Coordinates of C-alpha atoms and ligand atoms in Angstrom, one line a residue:
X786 CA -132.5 83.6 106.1
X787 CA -135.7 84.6 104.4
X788 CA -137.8 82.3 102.2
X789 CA -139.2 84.0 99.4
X790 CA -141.1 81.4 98.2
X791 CA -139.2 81.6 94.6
X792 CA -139.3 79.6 91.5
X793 CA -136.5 79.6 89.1
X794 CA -138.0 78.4 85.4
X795 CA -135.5 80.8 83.4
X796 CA -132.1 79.1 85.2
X797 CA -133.6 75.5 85.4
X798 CA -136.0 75.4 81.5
X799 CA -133.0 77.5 79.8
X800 CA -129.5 76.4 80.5
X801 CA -126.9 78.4 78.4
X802 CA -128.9 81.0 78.5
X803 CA -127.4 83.0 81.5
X804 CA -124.2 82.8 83.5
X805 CA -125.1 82.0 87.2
X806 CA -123.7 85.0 89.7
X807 CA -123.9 86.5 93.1
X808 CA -124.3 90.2 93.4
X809 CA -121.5 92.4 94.6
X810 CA -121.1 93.2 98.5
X811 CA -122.6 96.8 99.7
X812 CA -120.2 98.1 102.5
X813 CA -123.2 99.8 104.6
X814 CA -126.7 99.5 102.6
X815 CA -129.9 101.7 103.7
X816 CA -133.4 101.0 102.5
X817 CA -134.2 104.0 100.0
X818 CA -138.1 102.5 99.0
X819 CA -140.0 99.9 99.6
X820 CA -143.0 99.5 97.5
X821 CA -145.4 97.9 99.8
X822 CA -148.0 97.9 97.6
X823 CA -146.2 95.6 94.9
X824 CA -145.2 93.5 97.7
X825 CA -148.6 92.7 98.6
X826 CA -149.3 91.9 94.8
X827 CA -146.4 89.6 95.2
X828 CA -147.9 88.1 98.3
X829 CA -144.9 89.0 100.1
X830 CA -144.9 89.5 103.9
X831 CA -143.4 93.2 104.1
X832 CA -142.5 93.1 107.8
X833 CA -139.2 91.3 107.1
X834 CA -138.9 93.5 103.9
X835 CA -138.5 96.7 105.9
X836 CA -135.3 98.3 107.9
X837 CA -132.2 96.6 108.5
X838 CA -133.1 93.3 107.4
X839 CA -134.8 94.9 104.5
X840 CA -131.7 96.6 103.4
X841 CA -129.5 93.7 103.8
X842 CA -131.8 91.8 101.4
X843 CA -132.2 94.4 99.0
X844 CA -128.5 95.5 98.4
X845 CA -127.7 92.1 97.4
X846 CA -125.7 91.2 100.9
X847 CA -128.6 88.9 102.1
X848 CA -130.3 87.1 99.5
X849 CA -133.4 84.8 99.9
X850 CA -132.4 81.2 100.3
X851 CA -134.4 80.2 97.7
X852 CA -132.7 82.6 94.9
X853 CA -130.4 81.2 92.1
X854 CA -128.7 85.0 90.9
X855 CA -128.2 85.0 87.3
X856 CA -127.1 87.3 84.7
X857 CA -128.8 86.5 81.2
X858 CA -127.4 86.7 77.9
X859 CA -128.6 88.9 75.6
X860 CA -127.8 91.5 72.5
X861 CA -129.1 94.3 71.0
X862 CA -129.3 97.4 68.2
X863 CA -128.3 100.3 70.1
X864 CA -129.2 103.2 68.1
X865 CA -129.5 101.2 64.8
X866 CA -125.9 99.5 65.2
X867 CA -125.8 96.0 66.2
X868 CA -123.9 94.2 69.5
X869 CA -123.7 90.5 69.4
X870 CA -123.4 90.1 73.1
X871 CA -124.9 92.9 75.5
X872 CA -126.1 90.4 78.8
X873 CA -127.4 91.8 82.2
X874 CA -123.8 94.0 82.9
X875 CA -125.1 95.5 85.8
X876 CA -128.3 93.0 86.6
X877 CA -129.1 89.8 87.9
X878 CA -132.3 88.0 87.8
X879 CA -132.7 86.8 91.6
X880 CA -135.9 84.1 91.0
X881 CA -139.3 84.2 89.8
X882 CA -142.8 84.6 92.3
X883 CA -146.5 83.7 91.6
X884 CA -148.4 86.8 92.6
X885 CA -152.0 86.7 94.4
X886 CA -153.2 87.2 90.8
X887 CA -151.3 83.6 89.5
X888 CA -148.7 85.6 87.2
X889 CA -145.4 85.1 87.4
X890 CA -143.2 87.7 87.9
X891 CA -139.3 88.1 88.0
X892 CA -137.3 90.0 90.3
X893 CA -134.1 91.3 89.4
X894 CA -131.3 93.2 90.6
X895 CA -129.9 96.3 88.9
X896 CA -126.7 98.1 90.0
X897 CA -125.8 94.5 91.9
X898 CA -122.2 94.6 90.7
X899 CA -119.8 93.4 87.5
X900 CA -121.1 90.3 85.6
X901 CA -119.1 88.4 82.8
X902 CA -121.6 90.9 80.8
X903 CA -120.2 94.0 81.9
X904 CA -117.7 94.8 79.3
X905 CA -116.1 98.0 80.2
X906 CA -118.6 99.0 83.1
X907 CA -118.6 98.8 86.8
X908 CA -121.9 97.0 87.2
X909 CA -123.3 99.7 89.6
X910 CA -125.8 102.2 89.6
X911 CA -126.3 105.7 91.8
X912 CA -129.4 106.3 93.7
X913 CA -130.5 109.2 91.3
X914 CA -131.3 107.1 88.5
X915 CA -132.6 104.5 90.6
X916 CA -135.1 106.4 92.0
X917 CA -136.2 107.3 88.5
X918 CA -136.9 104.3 87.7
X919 CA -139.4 104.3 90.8
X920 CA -141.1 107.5 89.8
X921 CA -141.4 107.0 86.2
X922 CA -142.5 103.7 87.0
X923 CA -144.8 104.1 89.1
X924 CA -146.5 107.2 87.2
X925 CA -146.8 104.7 83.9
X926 CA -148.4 102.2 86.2
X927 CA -151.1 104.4 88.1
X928 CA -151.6 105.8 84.4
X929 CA -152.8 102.5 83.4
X930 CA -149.7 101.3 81.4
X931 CA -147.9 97.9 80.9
X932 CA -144.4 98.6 82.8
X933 CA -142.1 96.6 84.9
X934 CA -142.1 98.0 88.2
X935 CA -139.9 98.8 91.5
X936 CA -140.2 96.8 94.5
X937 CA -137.3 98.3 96.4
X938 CA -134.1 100.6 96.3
X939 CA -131.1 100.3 98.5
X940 CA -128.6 102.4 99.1
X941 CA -125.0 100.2 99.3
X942 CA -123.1 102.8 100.9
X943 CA -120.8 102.8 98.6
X944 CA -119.7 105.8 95.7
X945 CA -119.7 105.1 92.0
X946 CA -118.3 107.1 89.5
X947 CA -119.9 109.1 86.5
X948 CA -119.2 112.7 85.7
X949 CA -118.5 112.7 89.3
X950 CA -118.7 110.9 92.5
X951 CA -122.4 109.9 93.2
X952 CA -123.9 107.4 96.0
X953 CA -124.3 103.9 94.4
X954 CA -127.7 102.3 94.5
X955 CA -129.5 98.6 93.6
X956 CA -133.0 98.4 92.7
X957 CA -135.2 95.5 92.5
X958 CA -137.6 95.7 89.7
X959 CA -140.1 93.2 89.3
X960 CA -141.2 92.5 85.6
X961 CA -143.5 90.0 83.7
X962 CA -140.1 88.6 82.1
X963 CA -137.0 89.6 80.8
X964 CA -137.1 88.8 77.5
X965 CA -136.2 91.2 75.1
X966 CA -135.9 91.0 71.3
X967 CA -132.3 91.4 72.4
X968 CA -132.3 87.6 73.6
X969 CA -133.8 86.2 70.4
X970 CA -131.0 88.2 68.4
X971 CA -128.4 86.4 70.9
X972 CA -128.9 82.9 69.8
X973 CA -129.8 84.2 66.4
X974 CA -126.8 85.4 65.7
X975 CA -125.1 82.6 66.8
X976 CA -127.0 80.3 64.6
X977 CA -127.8 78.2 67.9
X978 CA -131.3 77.4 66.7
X979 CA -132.0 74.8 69.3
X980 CA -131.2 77.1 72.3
X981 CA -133.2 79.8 70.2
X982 CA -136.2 77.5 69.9
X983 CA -135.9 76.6 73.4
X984 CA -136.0 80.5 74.5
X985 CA -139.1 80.8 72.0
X986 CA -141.3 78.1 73.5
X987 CA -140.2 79.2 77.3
X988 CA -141.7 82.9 76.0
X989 CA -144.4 81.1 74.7
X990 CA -145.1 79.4 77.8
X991 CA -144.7 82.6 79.8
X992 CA -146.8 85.4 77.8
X993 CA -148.8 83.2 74.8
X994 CA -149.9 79.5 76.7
X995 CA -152.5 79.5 73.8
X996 CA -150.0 79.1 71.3
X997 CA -148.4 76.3 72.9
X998 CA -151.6 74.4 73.0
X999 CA -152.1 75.5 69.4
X1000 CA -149.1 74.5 67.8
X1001 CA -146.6 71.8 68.5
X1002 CA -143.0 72.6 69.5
X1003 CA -141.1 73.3 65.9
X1004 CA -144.2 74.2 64.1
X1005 CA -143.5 77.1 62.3
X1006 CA -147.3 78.5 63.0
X1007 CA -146.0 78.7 67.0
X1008 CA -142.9 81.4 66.3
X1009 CA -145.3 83.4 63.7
X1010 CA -148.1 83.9 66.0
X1011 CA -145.1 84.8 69.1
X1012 CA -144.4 87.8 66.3
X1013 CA -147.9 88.4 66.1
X1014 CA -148.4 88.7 69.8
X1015 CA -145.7 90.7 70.2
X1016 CA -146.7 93.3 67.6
X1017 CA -150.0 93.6 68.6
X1018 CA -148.9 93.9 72.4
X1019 CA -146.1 96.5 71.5
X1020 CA -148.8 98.2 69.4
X1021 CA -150.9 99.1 72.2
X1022 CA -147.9 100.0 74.2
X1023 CA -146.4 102.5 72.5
X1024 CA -150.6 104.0 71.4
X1025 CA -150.6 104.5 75.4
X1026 CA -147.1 106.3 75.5
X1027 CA -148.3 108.6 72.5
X1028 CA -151.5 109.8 74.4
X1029 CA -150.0 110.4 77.0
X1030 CA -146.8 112.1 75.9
X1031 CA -143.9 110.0 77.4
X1032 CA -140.5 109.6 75.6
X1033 CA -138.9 106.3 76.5
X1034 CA -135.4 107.6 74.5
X1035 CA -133.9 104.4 74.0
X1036 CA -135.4 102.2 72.0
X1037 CA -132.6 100.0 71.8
X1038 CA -134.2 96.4 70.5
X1039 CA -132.6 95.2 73.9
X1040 CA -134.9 97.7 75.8
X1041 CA -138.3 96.0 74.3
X1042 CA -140.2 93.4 76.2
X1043 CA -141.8 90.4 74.7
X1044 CA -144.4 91.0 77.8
X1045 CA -145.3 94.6 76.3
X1046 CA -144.2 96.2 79.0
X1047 CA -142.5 99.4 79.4
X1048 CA -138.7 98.4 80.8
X1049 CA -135.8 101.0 81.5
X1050 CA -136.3 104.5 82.3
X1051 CA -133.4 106.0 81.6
X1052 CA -133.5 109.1 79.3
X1053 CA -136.6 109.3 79.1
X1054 CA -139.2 111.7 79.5
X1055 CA -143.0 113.1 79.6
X1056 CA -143.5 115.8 77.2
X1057 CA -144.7 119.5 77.9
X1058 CA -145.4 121.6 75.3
X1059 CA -146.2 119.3 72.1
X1060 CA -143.6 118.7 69.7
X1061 CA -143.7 115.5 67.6
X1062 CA -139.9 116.0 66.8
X1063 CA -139.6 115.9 71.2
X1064 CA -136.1 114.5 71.8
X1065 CA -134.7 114.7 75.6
X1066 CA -131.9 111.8 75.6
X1067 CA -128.7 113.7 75.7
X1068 CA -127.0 110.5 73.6
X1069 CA -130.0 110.6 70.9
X1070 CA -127.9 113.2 68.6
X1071 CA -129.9 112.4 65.5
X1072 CA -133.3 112.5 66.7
X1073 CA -134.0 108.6 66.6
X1074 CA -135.9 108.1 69.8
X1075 CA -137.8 111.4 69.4
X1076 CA -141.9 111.3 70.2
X1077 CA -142.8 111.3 66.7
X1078 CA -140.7 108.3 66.0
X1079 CA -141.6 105.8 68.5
X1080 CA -144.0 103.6 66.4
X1081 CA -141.7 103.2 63.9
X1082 CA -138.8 102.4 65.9
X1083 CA -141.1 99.9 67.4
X1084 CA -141.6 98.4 63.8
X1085 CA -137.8 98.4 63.2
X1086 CA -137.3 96.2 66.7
X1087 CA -140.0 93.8 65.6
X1088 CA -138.6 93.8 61.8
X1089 CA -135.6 92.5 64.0
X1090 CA -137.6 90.0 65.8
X1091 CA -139.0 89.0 62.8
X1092 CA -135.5 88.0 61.7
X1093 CA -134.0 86.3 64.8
X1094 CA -137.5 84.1 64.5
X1095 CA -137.5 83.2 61.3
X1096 CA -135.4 79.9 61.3
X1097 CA -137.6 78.7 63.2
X1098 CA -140.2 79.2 60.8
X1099 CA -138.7 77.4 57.8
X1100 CA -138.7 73.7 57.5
X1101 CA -135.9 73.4 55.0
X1102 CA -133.6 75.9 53.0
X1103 CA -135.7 75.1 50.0
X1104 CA -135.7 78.3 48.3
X1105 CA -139.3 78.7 48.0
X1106 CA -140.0 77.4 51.7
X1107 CA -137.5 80.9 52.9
X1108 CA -139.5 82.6 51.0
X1109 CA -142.3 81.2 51.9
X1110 CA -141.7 82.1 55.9
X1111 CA -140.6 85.6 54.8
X1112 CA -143.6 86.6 53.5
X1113 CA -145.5 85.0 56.3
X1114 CA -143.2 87.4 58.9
X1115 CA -143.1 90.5 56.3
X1116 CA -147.0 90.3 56.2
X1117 CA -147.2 91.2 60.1
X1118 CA -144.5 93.2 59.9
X1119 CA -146.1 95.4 57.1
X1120 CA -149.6 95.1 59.3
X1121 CA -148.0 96.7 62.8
X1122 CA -148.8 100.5 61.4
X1123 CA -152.6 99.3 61.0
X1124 CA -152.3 97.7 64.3
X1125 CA -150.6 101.0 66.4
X1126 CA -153.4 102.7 64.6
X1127 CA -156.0 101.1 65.6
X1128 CA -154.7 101.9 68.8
X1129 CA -153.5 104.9 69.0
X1130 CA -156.9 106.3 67.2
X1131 CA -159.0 104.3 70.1
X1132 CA -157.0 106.1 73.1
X1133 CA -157.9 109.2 71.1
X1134 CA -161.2 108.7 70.5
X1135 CA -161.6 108.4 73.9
X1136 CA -159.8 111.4 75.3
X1137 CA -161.8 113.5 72.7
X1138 CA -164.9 112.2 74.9
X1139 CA -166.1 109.8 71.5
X1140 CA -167.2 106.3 72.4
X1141 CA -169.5 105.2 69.6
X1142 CA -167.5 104.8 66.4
X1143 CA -168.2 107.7 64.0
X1144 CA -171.2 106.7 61.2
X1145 CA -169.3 105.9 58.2
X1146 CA -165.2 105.6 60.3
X1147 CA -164.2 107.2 56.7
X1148 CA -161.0 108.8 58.8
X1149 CA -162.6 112.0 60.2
X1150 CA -162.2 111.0 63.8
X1151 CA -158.5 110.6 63.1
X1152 CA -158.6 113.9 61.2
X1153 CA -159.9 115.7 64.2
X1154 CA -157.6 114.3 66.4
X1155 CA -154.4 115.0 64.1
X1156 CA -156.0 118.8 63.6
X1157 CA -156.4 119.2 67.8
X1158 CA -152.7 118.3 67.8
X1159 CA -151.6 120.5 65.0
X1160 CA -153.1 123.2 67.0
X1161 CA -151.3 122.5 70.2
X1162 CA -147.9 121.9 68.4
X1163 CA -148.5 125.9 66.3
X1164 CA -149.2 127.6 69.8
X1165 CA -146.6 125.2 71.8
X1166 CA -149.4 123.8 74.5
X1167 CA -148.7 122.0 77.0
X1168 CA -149.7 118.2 75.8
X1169 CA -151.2 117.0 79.3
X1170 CA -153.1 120.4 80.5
X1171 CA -154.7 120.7 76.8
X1172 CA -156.2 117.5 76.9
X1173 CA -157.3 117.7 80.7
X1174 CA -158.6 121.1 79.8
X1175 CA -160.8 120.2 76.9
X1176 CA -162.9 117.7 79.5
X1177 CA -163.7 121.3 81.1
X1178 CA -164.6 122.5 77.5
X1179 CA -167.0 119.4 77.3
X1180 CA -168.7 120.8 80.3
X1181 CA -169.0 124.4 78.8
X1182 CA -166.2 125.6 80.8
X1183 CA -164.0 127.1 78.1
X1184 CA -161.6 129.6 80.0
X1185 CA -158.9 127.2 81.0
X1186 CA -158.6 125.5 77.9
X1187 CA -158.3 128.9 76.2
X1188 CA -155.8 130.5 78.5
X1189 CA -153.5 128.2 77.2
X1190 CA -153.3 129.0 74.2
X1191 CA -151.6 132.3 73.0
X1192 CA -154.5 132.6 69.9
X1193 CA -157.4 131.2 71.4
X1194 CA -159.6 132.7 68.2
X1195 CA -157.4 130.2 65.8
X1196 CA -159.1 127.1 68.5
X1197 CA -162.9 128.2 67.7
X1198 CA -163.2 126.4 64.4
X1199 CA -161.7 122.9 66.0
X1200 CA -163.9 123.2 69.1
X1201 CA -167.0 123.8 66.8
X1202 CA -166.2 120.7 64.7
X1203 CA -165.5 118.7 67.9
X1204 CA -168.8 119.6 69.7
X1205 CA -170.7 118.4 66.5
X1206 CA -169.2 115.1 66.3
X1207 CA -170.0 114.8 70.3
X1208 CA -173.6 115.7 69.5
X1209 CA -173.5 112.8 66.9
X1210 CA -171.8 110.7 69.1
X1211 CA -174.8 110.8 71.6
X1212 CA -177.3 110.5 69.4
X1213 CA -175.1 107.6 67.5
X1214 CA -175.9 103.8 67.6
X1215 CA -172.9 102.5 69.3
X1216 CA -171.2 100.4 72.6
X1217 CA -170.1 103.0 73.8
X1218 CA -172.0 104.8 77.1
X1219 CA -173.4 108.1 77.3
X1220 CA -173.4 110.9 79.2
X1221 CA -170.8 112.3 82.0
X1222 CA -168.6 113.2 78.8
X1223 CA -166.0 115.0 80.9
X1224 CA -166.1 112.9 84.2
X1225 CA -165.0 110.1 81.5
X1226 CA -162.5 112.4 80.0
X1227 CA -161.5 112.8 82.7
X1228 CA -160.5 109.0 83.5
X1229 CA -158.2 108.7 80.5
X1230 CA -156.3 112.1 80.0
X1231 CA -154.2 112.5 83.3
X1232 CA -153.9 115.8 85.1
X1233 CA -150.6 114.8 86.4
X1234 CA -147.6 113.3 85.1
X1235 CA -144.1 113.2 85.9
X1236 CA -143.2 116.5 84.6
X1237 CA -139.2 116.8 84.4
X1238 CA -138.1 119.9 87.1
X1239 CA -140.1 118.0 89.7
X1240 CA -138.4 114.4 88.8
X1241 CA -134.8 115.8 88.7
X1242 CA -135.7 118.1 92.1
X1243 CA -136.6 115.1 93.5
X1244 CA -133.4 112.9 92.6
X1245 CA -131.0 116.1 93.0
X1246 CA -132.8 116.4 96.9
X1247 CA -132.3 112.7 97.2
X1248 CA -128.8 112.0 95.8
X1249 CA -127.0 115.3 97.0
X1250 CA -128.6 115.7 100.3
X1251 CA -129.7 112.2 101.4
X1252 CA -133.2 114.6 101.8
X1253 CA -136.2 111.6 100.3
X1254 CA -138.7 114.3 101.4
X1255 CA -139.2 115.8 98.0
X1256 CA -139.4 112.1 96.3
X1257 CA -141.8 110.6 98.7
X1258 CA -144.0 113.8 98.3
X1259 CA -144.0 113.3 94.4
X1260 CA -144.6 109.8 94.6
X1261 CA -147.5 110.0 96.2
X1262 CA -148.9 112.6 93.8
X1263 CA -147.8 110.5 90.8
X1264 CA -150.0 107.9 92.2
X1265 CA -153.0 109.5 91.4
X1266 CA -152.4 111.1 88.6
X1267 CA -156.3 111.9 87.6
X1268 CA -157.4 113.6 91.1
X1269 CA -157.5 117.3 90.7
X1270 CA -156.4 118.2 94.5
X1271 CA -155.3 121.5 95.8
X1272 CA -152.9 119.5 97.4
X1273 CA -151.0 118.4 94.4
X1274 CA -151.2 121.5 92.4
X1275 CA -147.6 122.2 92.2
X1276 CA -147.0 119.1 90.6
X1277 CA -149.4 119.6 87.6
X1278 CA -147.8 122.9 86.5
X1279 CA -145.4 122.6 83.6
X1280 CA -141.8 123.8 84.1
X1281 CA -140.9 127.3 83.2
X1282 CA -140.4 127.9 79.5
X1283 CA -136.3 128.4 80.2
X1284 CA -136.1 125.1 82.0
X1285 CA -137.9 123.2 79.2
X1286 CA -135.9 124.3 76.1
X1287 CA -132.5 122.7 78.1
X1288 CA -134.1 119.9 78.9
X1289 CA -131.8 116.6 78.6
X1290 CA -132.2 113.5 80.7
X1291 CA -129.0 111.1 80.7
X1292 CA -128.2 107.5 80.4
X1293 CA -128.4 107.2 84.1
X1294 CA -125.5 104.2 83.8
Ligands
AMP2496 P1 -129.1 100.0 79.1 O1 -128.6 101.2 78.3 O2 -129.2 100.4 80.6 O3 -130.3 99.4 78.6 O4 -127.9 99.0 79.0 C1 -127.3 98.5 77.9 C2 -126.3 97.5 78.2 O5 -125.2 98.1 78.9 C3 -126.7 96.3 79.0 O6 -126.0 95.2 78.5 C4 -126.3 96.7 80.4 O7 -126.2 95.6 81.2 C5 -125.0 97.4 80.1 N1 -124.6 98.3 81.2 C6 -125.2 99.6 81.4 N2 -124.6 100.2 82.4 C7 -123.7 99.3 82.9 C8 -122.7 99.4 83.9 N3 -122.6 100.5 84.7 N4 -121.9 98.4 84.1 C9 -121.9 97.3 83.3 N5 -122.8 97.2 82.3 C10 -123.7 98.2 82.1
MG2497 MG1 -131.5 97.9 79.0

């Protein structure tokens, strides 16, 4: 039996805080992936990882004998309606590794079978959405962005049943934690403030040591500066999914991370031509998950967080000592659109090729970046290609940037206005380097990305025909997604116009 060299804080630090489980049987499981990379990072030996033994481990029939399975309690706001209990249905949470880098890192099961968690649902999950998770993964990691990530996918040889019969699937995911607001509203709304503390200081522990040096267990300074973190993490999260166009879809409050990572690809998305009002979840009817509205979704989870905190922050029920705390929690609260902002305006700053910060930062900068996107929504440009189009335009190579645009003429006042505020910006006092505009434009605006045909291809080839050729191939591409190569040109061409307009992605359960 393998060693994996596991440590369990979560099941031994937080007891009544999970259910402990063993993953379901798979009848005949087949290693789909192994992600030797991440297994490296883990300081995992990947011999044992691979074939046979490999897919015995990684469907859930061989586990290492150092792994206590559990599935942890949780709840959540799914599209704005509240579920006291949600838990890990369909997951388990095998054990926690160091890495080579001295982070801890969970690995978890999804698809590993029913829970006491799993209401009405089977527990399992089908290869397609499985392997999304890899791609989409993967693509927001080589981008540069906070995500959890997948170690492995096994096939259990076994169908599940959605719309139809598919072929079932577990995939290990490795993640900073699995903390979610979601957890915080559990005990919250149980009023169990001594297993919600508990949870607090172990998240503490795990993403914010400084705090727990800072401020006593109990101190109400320790829970406001977790809310802080949190914010300012999820405000640099979602500023990277903006500039780069991805769509998570379901921002349920039990699908964001304390870690500011990026966790659960299901229906979600990168963005062709730009549209703020972008919506591609088939169960987002009203539009709540669309582009446009991340941030403040993300504002409405941590509002939420905010809540399930705040008895930790008050030291009595002294009227004026609640209000005291609520103002302390409303003020960060009310200070997250600053902070995504902030962010969002640095990521642009930097794809326009700006680096020093503009004389008097009296807003043009922003303005210029807001106009640029105007421009591209009007015409219907594709999001990615524009922006890795204008580091051409920084070079004086205007023809690809303009073939994209039906109206190039209505792009000559924008580009006149940007080249100005480049000249500034090299002649401008500031941190920022100089020169090699477009090679650095270049580093931050991606020529590929998952675009949606080539995911779904991929999946269809993998689920239906048991044919991994098309996902390896993509894979690979997605992992250099700012290399301009012959060899990946397919991949960096946006979908025909007919196959975009019907675009949906589902829930994947
Ligand atoms: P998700 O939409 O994947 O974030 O899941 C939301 C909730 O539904 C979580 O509590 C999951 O564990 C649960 N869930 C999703 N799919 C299944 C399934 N097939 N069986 C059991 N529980 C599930
Ligand atoms: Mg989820």
């Amino acid at each position: 039996m393998l060693h994996f060299g596991l440590d369990n804080s979560y099941a031994r630090e937080l007891p009544g805080a999970y259910v402990t489980w063993q993953p379901a049987p798979a009848p005949d499981p087949q290693l789909l992936y192994l992600n030797e990379a991440l297994a490296a990072e883990l300081g995992l030996d990947p011999l044992p990882l691979r074939g046979a033994q490999g897919a015995a481990l990684f469907a859930g029939n061989a586990l290492p004998s150092d792994a206590e399975p559990i599935a942890q309690a949780y709840a959540g706001h799914q599209f704005g309606g509240f579920s006291p209990q949600l838990g890990d249905g369909r997951a388990l949470l095998i054990g926690e590794r160091i890495d080579v880098h001295g982070q801890r890192r969970d690995i978890a099961f999804k698809g590993s079978g029913r829970t006491p968690f799993s209401r009405g649902g089977d527990g399992k999950a089908a290869v397609g959405p499985m392997l999304r998770e890899v791609l989409v993964g993967e693509a927001m990691h080589a981008l540069g962005i906070p995500t959890t990530r997948a170690l492995a996918v096994a096939a259990t040889g076994e169908q599940v049943f959605r719309e139809g019969a598919l072929p079932g699937a577990v995939l290990t995911r490795v993640a900073a934690s699995h903390l979610r607001v979601g957890t915080f509203q559990f005990f919250a709304a149980r009023g169990d403030l001594e297993q919600l503390r508990r949870v607090a200081d172990y998240a503490i522990a795990r993403h914010d040591p400084a705090l727990a040096t800072a401020h006593a267990s109990g101190t109400p300074a320790r829970y406001l500066g977790l809310l802080h973190a949190v914010a300012l993490r999820q405000a640099r999260l979602i500023a990277q999914w903006m500039n780069v166009g991805f769509i998570h879809g379901v921002m349920n409050t039990d699908n964001m991370t304390l870690s500011g990572e990026t966790i659960d690809y299901g229906p979600c998305a990168f963005m062709e031509a730009y549209d703020p009002a972008a919506v591609f979840s088939s169960i987002d009817h009203g539009g709540r998950y669309a582009y446009a509205n991340q941030p403040l979704i993300a504002r409405w989870n941590l509002a939420r967080l905010a809540e399930a905190l705040l008895p930790l922050m008050v030291a009595s029920d002294a009227e004026a000592e609640v209000q005291r705390a609520v103002a302390q929690v409303t003020e960060v609260i009310d200070a997250y659109p600053a902070m995504y902002a902030a962010e969002r305006l640095q990521g642009q700053r930097a794809k326009l090729g700006l680096y020093n910060a503009a004389p008097a930062d009296d807003g043009a900068d922003g303005a210029l970046a807001e106009d640029w996107l105007g421009l591209l929504h009007t015409q219907a440009v594709d999001f990615t290609l524009a922006w890795r189009r204008l580091a051409d335009a920084a070079e004086g190579r205007e023809d690809a940037l303009r073939s994209l645009f039906a109206a190039p003429e209505a792009l000559d006042p924008w580009l006149t206005r940007w080249r100005e505020r480049c000249a500034r910006d090299d002649t401008a006092a500031g941190p920022g380097p100089r020169g090699e505009r477009a090679l650095r434009m270049r580093r931050v605006s991606p020529w590929l990305i998952a675009r949606n045909h080539r995911v779904e291809e991929a999946l269809t080839a993998a689920s239906d025909d048991g044919n991994l050729t098309p996902f390896d191939q993509l894979l690979a591409a997605l992992q250099r997604p700012y290399d301009e190569t012959s060899e990946h040109a397919a991949y960096a061409e946006p979908a025909p116009a007919a196959v975009t307009a019907g675009y949906r992605t589902f829930c994947g359960t």
